[in-house]
PDB file of C-alpha atoms and ligand atoms in Angstrom:
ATOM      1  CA  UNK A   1     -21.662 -26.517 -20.905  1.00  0.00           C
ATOM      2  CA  UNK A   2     -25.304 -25.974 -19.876  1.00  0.00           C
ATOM      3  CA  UNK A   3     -27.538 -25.528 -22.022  1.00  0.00           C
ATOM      4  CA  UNK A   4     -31.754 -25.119 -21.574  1.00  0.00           C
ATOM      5  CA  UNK A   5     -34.030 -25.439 -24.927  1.00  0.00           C
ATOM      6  CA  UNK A   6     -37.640 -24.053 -24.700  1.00  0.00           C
ATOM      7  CA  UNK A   7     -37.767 -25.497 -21.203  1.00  0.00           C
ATOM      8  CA  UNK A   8     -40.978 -25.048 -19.231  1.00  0.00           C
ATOM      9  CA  UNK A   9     -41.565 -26.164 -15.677  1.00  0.00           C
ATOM     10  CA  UNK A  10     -45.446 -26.355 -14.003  1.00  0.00           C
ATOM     11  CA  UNK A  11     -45.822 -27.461 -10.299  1.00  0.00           C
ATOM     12  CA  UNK A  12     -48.335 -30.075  -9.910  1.00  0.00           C
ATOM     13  CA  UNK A  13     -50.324 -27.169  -8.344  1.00  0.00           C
ATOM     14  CA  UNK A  14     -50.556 -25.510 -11.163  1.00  0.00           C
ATOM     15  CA  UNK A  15     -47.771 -22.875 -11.220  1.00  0.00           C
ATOM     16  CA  UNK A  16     -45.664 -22.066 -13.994  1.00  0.00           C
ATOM     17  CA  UNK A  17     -42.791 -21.510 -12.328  1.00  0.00           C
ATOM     18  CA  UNK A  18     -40.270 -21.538 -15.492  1.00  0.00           C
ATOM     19  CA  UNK A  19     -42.018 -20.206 -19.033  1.00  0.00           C
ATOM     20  CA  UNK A  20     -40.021 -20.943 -22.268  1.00  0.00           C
ATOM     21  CA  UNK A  21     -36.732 -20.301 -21.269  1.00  0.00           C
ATOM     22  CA  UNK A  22     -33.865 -20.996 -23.851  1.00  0.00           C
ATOM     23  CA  UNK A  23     -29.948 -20.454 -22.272  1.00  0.00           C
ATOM     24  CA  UNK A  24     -26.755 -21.376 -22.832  1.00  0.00           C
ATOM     25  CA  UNK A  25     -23.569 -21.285 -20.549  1.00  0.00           C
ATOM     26  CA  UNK A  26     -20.344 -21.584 -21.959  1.00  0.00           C
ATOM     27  CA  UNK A  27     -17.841 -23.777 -19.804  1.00  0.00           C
ATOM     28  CA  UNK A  28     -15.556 -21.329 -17.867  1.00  0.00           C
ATOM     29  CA  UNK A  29     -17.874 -18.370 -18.068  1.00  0.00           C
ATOM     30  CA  UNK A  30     -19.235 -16.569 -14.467  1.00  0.00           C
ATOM     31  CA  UNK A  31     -22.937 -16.106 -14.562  1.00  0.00           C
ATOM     32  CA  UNK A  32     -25.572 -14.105 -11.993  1.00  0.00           C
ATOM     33  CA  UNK A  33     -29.034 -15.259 -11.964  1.00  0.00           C
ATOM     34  CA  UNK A  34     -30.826 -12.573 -10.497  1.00  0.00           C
ATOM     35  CA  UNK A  35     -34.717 -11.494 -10.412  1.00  0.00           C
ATOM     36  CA  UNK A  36     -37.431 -10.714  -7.779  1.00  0.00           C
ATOM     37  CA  UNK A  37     -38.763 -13.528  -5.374  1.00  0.00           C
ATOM     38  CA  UNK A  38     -40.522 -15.754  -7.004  1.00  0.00           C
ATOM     39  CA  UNK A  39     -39.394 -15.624 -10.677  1.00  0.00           C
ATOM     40  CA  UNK A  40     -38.212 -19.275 -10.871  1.00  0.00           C
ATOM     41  CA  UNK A  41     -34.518 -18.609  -9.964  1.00  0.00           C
ATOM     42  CA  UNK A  42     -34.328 -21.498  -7.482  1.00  0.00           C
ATOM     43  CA  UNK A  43     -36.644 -23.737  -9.688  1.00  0.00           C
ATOM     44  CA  UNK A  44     -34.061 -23.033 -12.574  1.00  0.00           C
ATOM     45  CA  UNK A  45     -31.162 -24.571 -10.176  1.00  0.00           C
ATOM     46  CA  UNK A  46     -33.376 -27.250  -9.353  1.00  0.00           C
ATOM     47  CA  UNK A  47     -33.667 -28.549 -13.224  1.00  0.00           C
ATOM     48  CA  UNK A  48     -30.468 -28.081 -13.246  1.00  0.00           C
ATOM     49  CA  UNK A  49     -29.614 -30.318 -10.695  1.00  0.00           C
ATOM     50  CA  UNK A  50     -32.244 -33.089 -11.503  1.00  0.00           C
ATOM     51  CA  UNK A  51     -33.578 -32.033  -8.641  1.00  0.00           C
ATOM     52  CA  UNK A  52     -37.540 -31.049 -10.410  1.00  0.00           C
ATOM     53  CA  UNK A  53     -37.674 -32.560 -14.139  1.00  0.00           C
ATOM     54  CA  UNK A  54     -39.336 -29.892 -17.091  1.00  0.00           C
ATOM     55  CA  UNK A  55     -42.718 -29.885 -18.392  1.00  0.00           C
ATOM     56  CA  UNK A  56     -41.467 -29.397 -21.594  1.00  0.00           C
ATOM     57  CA  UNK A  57     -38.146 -28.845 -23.358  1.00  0.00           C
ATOM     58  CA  UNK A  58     -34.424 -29.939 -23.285  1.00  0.00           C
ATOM     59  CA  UNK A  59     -31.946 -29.519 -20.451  1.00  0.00           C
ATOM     60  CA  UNK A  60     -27.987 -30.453 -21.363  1.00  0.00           C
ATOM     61  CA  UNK A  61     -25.485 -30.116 -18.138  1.00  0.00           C
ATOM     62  CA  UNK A  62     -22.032 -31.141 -18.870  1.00  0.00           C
ATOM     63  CA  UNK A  63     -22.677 -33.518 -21.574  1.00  0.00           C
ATOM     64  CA  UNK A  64     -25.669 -34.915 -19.739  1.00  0.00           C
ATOM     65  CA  UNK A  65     -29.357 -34.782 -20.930  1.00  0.00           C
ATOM     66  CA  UNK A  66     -31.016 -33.805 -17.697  1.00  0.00           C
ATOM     67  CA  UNK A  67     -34.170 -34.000 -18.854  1.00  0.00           C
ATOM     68  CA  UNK A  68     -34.582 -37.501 -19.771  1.00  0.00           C
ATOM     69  CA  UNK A  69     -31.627 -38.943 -17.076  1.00  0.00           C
ATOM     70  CA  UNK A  70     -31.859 -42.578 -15.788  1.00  0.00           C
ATOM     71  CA  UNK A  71     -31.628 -42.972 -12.038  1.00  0.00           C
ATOM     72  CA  UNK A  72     -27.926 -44.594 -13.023  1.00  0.00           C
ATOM     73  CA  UNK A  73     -26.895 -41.449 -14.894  1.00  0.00           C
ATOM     74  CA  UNK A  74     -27.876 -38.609 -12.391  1.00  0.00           C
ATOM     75  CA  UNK A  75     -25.283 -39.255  -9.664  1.00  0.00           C
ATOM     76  CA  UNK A  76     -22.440 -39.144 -12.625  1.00  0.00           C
ATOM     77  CA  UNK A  77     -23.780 -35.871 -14.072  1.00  0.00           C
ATOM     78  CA  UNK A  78     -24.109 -34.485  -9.941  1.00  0.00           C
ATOM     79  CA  UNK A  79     -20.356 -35.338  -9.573  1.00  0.00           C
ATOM     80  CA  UNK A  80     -19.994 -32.348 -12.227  1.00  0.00           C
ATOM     81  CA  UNK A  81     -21.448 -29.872  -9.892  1.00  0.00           C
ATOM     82  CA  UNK A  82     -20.518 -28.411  -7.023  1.00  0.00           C
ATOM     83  CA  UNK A  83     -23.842 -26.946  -5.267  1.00  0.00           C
ATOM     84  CA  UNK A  84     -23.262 -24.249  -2.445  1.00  0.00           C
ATOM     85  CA  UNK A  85     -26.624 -23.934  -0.066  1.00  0.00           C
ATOM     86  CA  UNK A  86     -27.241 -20.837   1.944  1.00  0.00           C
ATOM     87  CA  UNK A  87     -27.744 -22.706   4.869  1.00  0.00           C
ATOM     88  CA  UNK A  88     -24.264 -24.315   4.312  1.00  0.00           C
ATOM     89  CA  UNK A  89     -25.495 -27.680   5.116  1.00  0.00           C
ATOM     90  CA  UNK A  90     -22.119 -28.983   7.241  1.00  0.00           C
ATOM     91  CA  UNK A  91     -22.212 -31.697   9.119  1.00  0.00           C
ATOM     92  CA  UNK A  92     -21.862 -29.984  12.486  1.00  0.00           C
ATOM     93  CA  UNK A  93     -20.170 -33.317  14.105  1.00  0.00           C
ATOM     94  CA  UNK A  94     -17.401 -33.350  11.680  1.00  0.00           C
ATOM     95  CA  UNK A  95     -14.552 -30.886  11.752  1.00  0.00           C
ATOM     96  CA  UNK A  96     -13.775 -28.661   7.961  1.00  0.00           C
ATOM     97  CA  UNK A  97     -11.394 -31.836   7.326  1.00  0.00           C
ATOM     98  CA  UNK A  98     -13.834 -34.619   7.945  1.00  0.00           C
ATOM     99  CA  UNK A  99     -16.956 -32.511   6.326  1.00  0.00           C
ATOM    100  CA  UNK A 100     -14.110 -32.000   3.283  1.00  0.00           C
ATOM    101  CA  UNK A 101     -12.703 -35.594   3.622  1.00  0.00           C
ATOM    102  CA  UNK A 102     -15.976 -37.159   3.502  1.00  0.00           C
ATOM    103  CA  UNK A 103     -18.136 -36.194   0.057  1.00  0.00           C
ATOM    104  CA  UNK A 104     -14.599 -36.872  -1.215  1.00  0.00           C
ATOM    105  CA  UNK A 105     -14.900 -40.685  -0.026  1.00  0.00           C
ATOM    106  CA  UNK A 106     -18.783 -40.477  -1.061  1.00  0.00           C
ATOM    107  CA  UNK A 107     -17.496 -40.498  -4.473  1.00  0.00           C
ATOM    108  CA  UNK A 108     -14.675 -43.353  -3.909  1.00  0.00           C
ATOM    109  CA  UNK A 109     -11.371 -40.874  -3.774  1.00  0.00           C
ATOM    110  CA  UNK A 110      -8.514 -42.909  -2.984  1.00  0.00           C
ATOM    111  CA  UNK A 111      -6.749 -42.102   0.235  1.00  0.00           C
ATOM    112  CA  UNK A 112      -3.644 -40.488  -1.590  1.00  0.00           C
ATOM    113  CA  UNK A 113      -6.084 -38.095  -3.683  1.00  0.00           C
ATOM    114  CA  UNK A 114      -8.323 -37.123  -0.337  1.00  0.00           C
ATOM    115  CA  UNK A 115      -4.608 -35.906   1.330  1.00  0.00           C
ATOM    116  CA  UNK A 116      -3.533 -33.389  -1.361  1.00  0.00           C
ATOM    117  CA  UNK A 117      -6.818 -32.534  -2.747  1.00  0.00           C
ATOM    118  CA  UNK A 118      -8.107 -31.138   0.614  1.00  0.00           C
ATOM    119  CA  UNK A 119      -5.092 -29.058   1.567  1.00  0.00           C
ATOM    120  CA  UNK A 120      -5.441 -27.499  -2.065  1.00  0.00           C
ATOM    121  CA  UNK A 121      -8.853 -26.711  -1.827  1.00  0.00           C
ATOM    122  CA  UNK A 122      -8.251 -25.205   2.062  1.00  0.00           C
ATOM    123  CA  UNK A 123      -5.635 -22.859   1.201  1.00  0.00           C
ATOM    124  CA  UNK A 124      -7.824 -21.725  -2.076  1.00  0.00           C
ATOM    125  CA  UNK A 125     -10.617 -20.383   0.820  1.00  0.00           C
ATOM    126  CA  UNK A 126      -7.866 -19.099   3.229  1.00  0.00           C
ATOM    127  CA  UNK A 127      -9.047 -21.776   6.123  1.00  0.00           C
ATOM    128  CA  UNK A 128      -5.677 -23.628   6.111  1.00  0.00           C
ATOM    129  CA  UNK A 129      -5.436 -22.954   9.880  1.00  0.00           C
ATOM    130  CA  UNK A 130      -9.114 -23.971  10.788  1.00  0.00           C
ATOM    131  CA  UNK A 131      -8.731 -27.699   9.184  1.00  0.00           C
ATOM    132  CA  UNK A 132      -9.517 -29.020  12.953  1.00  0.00           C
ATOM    133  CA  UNK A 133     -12.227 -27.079  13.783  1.00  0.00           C
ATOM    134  CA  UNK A 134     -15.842 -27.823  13.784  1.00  0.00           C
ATOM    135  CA  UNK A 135     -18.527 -25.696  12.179  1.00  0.00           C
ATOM    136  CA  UNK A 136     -19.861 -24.115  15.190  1.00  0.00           C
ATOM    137  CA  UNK A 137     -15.887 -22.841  16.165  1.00  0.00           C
ATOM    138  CA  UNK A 138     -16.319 -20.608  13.164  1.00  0.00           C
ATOM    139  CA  UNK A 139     -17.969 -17.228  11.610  1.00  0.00           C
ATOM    140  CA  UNK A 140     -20.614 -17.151   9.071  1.00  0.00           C
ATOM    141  CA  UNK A 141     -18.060 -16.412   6.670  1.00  0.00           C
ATOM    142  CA  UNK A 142     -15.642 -19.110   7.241  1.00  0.00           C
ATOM    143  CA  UNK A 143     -18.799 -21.529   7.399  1.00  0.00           C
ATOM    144  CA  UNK A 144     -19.484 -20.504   3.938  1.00  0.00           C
ATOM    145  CA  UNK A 145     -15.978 -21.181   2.502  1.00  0.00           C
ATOM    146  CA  UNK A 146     -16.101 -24.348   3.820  1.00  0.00           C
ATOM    147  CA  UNK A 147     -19.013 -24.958   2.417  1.00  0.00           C
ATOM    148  CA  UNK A 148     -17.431 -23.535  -1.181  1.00  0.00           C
ATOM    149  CA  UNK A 149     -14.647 -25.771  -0.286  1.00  0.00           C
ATOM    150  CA  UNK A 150     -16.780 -28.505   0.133  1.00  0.00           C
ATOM    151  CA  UNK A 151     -18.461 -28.331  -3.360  1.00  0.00           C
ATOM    152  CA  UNK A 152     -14.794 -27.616  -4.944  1.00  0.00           C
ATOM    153  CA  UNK A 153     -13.020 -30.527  -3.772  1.00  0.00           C
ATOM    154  CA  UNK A 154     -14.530 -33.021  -6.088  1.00  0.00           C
ATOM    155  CA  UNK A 155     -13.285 -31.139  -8.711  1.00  0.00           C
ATOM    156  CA  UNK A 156     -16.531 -30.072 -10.352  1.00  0.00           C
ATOM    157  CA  UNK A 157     -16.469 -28.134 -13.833  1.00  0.00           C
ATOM    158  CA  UNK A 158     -19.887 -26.583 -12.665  1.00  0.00           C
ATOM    159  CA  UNK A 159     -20.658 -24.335  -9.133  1.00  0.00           C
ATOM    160  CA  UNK A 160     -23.755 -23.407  -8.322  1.00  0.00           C
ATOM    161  CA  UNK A 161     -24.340 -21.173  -5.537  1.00  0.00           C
ATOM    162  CA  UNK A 162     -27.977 -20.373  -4.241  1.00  0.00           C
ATOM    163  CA  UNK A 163     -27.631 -16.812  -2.406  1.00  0.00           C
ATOM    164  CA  UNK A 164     -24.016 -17.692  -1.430  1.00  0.00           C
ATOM    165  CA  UNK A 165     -23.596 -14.415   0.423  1.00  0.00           C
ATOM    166  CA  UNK A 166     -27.582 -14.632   2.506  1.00  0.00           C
ATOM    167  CA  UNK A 167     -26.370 -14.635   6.003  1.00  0.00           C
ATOM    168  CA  UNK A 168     -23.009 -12.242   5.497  1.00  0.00           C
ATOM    169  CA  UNK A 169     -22.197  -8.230   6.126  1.00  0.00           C
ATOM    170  CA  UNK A 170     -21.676  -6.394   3.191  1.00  0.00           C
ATOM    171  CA  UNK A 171     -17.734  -6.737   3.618  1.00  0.00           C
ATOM    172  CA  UNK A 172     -17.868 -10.413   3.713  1.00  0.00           C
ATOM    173  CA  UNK A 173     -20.551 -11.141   0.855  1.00  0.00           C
ATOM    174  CA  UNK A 174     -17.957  -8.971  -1.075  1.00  0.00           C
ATOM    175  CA  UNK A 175     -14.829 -11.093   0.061  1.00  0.00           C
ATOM    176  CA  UNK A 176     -17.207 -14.407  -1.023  1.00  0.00           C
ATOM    177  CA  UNK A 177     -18.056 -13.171  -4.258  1.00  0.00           C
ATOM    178  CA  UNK A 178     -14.141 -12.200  -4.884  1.00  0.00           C
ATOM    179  CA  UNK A 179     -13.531 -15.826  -4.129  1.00  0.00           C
ATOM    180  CA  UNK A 180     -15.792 -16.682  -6.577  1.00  0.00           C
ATOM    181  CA  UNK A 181     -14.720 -14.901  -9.496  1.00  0.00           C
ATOM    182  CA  UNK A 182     -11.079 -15.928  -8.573  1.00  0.00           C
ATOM    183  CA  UNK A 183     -12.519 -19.727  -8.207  1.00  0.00           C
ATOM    184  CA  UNK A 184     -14.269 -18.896 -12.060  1.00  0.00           C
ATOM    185  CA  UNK A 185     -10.684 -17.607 -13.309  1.00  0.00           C
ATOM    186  CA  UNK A 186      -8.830 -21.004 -12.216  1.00  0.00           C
ATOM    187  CA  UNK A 187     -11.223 -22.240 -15.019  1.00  0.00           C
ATOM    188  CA  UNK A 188     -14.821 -23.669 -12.946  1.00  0.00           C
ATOM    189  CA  UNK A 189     -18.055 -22.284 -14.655  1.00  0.00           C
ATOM    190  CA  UNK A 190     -19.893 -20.529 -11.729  1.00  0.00           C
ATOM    191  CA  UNK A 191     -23.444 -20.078 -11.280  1.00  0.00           C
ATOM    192  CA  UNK A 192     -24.305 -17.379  -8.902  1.00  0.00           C
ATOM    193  CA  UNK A 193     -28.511 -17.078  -7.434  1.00  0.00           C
ATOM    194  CA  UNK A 194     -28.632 -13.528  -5.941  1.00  0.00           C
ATOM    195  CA  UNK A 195     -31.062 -10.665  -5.113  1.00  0.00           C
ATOM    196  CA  UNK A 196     -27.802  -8.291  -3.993  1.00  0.00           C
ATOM    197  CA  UNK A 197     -27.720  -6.055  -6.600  1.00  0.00           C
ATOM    198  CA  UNK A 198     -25.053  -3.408  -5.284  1.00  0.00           C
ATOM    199  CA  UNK A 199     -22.754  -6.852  -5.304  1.00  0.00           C
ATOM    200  CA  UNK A 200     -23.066  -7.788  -8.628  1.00  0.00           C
ATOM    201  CA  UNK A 201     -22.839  -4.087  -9.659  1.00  0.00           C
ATOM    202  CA  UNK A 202     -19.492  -4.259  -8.492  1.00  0.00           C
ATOM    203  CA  UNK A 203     -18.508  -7.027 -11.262  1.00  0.00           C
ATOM    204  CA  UNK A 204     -18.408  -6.639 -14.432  1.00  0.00           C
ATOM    205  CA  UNK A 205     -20.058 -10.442 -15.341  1.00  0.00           C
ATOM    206  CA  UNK A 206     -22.930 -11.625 -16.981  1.00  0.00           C
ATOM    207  CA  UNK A 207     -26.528 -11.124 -15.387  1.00  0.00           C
ATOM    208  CA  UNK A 208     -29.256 -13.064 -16.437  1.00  0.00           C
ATOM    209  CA  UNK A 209     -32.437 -11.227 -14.830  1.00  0.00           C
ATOM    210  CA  UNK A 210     -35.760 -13.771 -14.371  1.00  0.00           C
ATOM    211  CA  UNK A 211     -39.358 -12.743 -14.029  1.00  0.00           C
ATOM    212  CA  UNK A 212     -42.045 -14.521 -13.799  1.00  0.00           C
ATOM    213  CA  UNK A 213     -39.997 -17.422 -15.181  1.00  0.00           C
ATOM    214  CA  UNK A 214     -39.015 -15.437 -18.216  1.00  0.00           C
ATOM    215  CA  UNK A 215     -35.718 -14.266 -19.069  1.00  0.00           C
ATOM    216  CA  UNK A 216     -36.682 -10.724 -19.344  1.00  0.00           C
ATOM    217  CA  UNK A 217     -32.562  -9.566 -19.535  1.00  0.00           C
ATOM    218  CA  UNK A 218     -29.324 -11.052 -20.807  1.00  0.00           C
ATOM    219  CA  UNK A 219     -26.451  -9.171 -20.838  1.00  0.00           C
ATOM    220  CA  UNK A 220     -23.008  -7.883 -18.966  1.00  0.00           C
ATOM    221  CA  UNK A 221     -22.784  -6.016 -16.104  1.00  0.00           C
ATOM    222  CA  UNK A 222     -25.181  -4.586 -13.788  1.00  0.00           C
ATOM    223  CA  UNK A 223     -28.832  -5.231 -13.333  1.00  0.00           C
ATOM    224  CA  UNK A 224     -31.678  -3.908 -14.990  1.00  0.00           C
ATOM    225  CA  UNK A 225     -35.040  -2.400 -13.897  1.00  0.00           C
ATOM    226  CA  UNK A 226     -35.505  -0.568 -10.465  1.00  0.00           C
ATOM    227  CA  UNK A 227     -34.896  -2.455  -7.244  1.00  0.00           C
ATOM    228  CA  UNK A 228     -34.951  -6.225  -6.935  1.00  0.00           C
ATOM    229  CA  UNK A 229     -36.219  -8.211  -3.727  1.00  0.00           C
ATOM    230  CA  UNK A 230     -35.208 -11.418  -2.568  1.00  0.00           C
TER     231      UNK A 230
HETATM  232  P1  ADP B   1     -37.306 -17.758  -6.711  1.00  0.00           P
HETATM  233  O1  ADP B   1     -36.229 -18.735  -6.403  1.00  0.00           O
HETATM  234  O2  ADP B   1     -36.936 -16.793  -7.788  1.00  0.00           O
HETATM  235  O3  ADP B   1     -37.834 -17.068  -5.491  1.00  0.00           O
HETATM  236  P2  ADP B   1     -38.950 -20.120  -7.179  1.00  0.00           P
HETATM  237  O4  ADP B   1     -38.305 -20.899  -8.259  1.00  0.00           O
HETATM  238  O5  ADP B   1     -38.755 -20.571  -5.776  1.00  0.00           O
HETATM  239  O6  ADP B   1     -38.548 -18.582  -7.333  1.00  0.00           O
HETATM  240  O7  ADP B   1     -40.514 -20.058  -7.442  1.00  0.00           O
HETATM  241  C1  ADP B   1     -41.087 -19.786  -8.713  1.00  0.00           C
HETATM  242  C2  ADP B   1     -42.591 -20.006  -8.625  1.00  0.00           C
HETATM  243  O8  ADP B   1     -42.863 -21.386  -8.402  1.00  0.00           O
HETATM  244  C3  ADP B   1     -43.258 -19.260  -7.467  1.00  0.00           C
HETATM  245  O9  ADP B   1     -44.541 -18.852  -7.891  1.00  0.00           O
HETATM  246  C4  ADP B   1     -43.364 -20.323  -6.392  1.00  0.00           C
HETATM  247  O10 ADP B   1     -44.442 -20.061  -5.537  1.00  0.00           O
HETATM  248  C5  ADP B   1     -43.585 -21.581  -7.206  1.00  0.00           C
HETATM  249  N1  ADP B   1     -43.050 -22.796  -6.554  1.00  0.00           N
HETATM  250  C6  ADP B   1     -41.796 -23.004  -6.115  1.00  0.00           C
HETATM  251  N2  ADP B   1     -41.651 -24.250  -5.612  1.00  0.00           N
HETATM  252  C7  ADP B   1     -42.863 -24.836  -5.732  1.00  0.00           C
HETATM  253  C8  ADP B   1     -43.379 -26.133  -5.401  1.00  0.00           C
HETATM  254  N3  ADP B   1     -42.607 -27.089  -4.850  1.00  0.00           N
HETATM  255  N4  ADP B   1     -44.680 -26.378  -5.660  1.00  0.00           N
HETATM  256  C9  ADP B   1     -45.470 -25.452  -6.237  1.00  0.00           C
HETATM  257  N5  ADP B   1     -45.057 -24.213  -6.581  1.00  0.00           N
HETATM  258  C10 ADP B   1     -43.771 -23.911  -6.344  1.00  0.00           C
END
């Protein structure tokens, strides 16, 4: 479960990028955090990762207390969430098994676990028959299930996907976000970061709409206000 108490996050510059904000997440529920540039979405994903620590309030991620985490602690409460970049971030060198094959050893999987855990995770993003290729052999869209693959095959209760769908056509963004929700009903809470608001239209999930590091909406299905940029 994540859950965010009167959290408040202020730059060292100054900004107040996150004001007050109070949120829970149930395990196994699908999520859109959407809201104009700048409204703290990415800063939000960053507390939740460790990644900035509040000004002010109380982060929980999967049993972890975020907020106050020893160095020790963070890499056990990361190892609960699968993080999927826009940029993909795959080592080009390593073909979809090695890139797959080696956060799995990053985390000390044992040689039996790596073998059936990566076919699983392959066939769940349809790339069963690009195993041997390397990043560059493939489309945008097949680079980005890898990369979904990649933050699924540790077995994470949590993704989190920063504008999963950035780089793709309509048709594939759609296909992504299908994956996504099918990923979600196999029982992984999933985060999704997105300004495409004719996507998440098309889903009837929860949308948690950010401005100016407020939670200004809170509710199922469909954003609200006129049109939202990036
Ligand atoms: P979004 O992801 O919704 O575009 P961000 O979380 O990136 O929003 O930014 C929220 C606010 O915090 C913006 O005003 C942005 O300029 C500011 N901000 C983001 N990162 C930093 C940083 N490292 N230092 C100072 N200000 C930042």
């Amino acid at each position: 479960m994540i859950r965010l108490i009167d959290v408040e996050m202020e730059y060292e510059n100054g900004t107040e990028a996150i004001r007050n904000i109070s949120l829970e997440i149930q395990d196994g529920e699908f999520v859109f955090l959407v809201g104009p540039s700048g409204s703290g979405k990415s800063t939000l994903i960053k507390l939740l990762t460790g990644e900035v620590i509040p000004s002010a309030g109380r982060i929980m991620v999967n049993g972890f207390a975020v907020s106050c985490i020893s160095g020790r602690h963070l890499p056990l409460m990361r190892r609960t969430l699968g993080v999927i970049f826009q940029d993909f971030r795959l080592i080009p060198k390593k073909t979809v098994y090695d890139n797959l094959e080696f956060v799995m050893r990053a985390v000390g999987a044992k040689p039996r676990e790596i073998r059936e855990r990566i076919p699983y995770v392959l066939r769940l993003v349809d790339l069963t028959d690009k195993a041997d290729h390397y990043p560059d052999e493939l489309s945008g869209g097949e680079q980005q299930r890898v990369a979904i693959a990649r933050a699924l095959v540790n077995n994470p209760s949590t993704i989190i996907a920063d504008e999963p769908t950035g780089n793709l056509d309509p048709d594939r963004s759609l296909e992504l976000m299908s994956l996504l929700v099918r990923i979600n009903e196999l029982g992984t809470t999933v985060v999704v970061v997105t300004h495409e608001k004719d996507l998440v239209n098309r889903f009837s999930k929860r949308v948690v709409t950010l401005d100016h590091g407020e939670i200004i909406s809170d509710q199922v299905g469909g954003y609200v206000g006129g049109n939202i940029h990036g």
